[in-house]
Amino acid sequence: MSDRSHPEDRPNTIPWPPILLVGFIALGFTLGRLVPLGWPAGMWGDLLTGLGLFVIILALIIDVTAMRTMAAAKTTIMPHQRSDHLVTRGIFRFSRNPIYVANVMLIAGIGLFAGNVWLLLLAPVDGLATQKLAIEREEAHLEARFGKTYRDYRKKVNRWI
């Protein structure tokens, strides 16, 4: 079954973003054990750990806010299911993909908190993979479903931030 059969039906058959998120976190910790990279000690390490905790909390707030906004609009949060409504309010006024922004932030935040450089390196890789495997297909789905309304929204709001 092809992921690109009918963009109006649904963007994907596989929910790529959560798979990528968990996969890159697991890969980062595995690489951290197999090939540990240096991490600052003392005050700098403590500051980075604190920054990591802040980024994790911010990412979770963005996630919950976006999910609540989507639930209020009565549309799915599942990236492989058909969107019933175009959500353009709330946090979606600032990013067309706040959950994916939060996913990248979460990987980086965990990397900072755990002192794992591999996670910091994998965070942008997650963003690129999410764009290719999910966002581009979701954009085609939204354009097929909502036409000019989506195109106008896309002109006003950035894909990421």
XYZ file of C-alpha atoms in Angstrom:
161
model
C 0.000 0.000 0.000
C 1.517 3.312 -1.070
C 1.769 6.297 1.260
C 0.906 8.595 -1.645
C -2.251 6.879 -2.991
C -4.777 9.706 -2.508
C -3.583 12.742 -0.565
C -7.154 13.797 0.196
C -7.883 10.479 1.952
C -4.985 10.730 4.388
C -1.388 11.960 4.279
C 0.344 8.663 5.173
C -0.397 5.079 6.053
C 2.360 5.079 8.698
C 2.461 7.553 11.637
C 6.056 8.639 10.945
C 6.596 11.485 13.448
C 6.171 9.496 16.687
C 8.164 6.598 15.209
C 10.972 8.976 14.260
C 10.894 10.663 17.670
C 11.232 7.409 19.613
C 13.687 5.980 17.085
C 16.071 8.953 17.181
C 15.961 9.104 20.987
C 16.784 5.383 21.167
C 19.529 5.788 18.556
C 21.016 8.748 20.442
C 21.216 6.817 23.708
C 22.620 3.758 21.938
C 25.298 5.819 20.217
C 26.016 7.581 23.509
C 26.821 4.232 25.110
C 28.806 2.866 22.169
C 30.692 6.033 21.217
C 30.474 8.525 24.085
C 31.270 12.104 23.187
C 32.636 14.626 25.666
C 30.423 16.812 27.823
C 31.385 19.869 29.898
C 31.836 19.285 33.611
C 31.140 21.607 36.498
C 29.163 24.801 36.139
C 28.822 24.575 32.332
C 27.494 21.031 32.513
C 25.031 22.085 35.219
C 23.853 25.057 33.122
C 23.333 22.820 30.085
C 21.399 20.321 32.215
C 19.162 23.127 33.471
C 18.686 24.431 29.930
C 17.772 20.910 28.851
C 15.082 20.658 31.518
C 13.695 24.038 30.421
C 13.617 22.941 26.741
C 11.896 19.649 27.659
C 9.210 21.472 29.663
C 8.701 24.035 26.888
C 8.413 21.256 24.279
C 5.793 19.449 26.377
C 3.822 22.683 26.841
C 3.866 23.258 23.067
C 2.769 19.650 22.454
C -0.121 19.764 24.917
C -1.234 23.198 23.694
C -1.241 22.054 20.059
C -3.053 18.809 20.869
C -5.709 20.631 22.887
C -6.196 23.125 20.047
C -6.642 20.275 17.569
C -9.046 18.449 19.890
C -11.112 21.620 20.305
C -11.279 21.902 16.497
C -12.472 18.276 16.362
C -9.702 17.071 14.087
C -7.231 14.255 14.506
C -3.784 14.573 16.026
C -2.758 11.319 14.373
C -0.355 12.144 11.507
C -1.578 9.260 9.349
C -5.303 10.037 9.536
C -7.507 12.354 7.502
C -7.836 15.925 8.767
C -11.437 16.986 9.198
C -10.727 20.650 9.909
C -7.908 23.053 9.144
C -6.567 24.415 12.430
C -5.190 27.949 12.108
C -5.777 29.424 15.556
C -3.914 29.249 18.845
C -0.356 28.024 18.553
C -1.008 27.261 14.867
C -0.850 31.022 14.221
C 2.922 30.809 14.811
C 3.820 27.446 13.241
C 2.017 25.120 10.869
C 3.700 22.209 12.677
C 4.068 23.042 16.370
C 4.024 19.376 17.430
C 6.955 18.624 15.125
C 8.805 21.696 16.380
C 8.233 20.354 19.899
C 9.505 16.901 18.866
C 12.810 18.368 17.674
C 13.015 20.479 20.828
C 12.314 17.416 22.961
C 15.189 15.448 21.429
C 17.556 18.397 21.902
C 16.290 19.016 25.433
C 16.796 15.387 26.423
C 20.276 15.585 24.899
C 21.122 18.641 27.004
C 19.572 17.200 30.152
C 21.288 13.806 29.750
C 24.603 15.220 28.537
C 24.262 13.311 25.269
C 25.796 15.101 22.272
C 24.416 12.444 19.907
C 20.860 13.564 20.667
C 21.809 17.157 19.889
C 23.216 16.014 16.550
C 20.167 13.849 15.798
C 17.561 16.538 16.581
C 17.911 18.320 13.204
C 18.054 14.931 11.454
C 14.660 14.189 13.016
C 13.410 17.512 11.655
C 14.603 16.716 8.129
C 13.199 13.179 8.233
C 9.873 14.459 9.574
C 9.693 17.042 6.799
C 10.338 14.455 4.071
C 8.253 11.582 5.482
C 5.377 13.512 7.038
C 5.154 17.273 6.543
C 5.390 17.341 2.754
C 2.704 14.641 2.510
C 0.551 16.360 5.114
C 0.813 19.611 3.187
C -0.384 17.863 0.005
C -3.238 16.327 2.024
C -4.267 19.688 3.489
C -4.102 21.391 0.117
C -6.227 18.652 -1.454
C -8.759 18.863 1.415
C -8.905 22.622 2.000
C -7.612 24.203 -1.230
C -7.282 27.983 -1.247
C -7.944 28.263 2.479
C -4.854 26.138 3.172
C -2.763 27.930 0.532
C -3.621 31.289 2.136
C -2.722 29.936 5.588
C 0.559 28.542 4.233
C 1.491 32.009 2.919
C 0.960 33.587 6.360
C 2.459 30.986 8.710
C 5.873 29.312 8.498
C 6.254 25.558 8.296
C 8.469 25.375 11.370
C 8.743 28.695 13.227
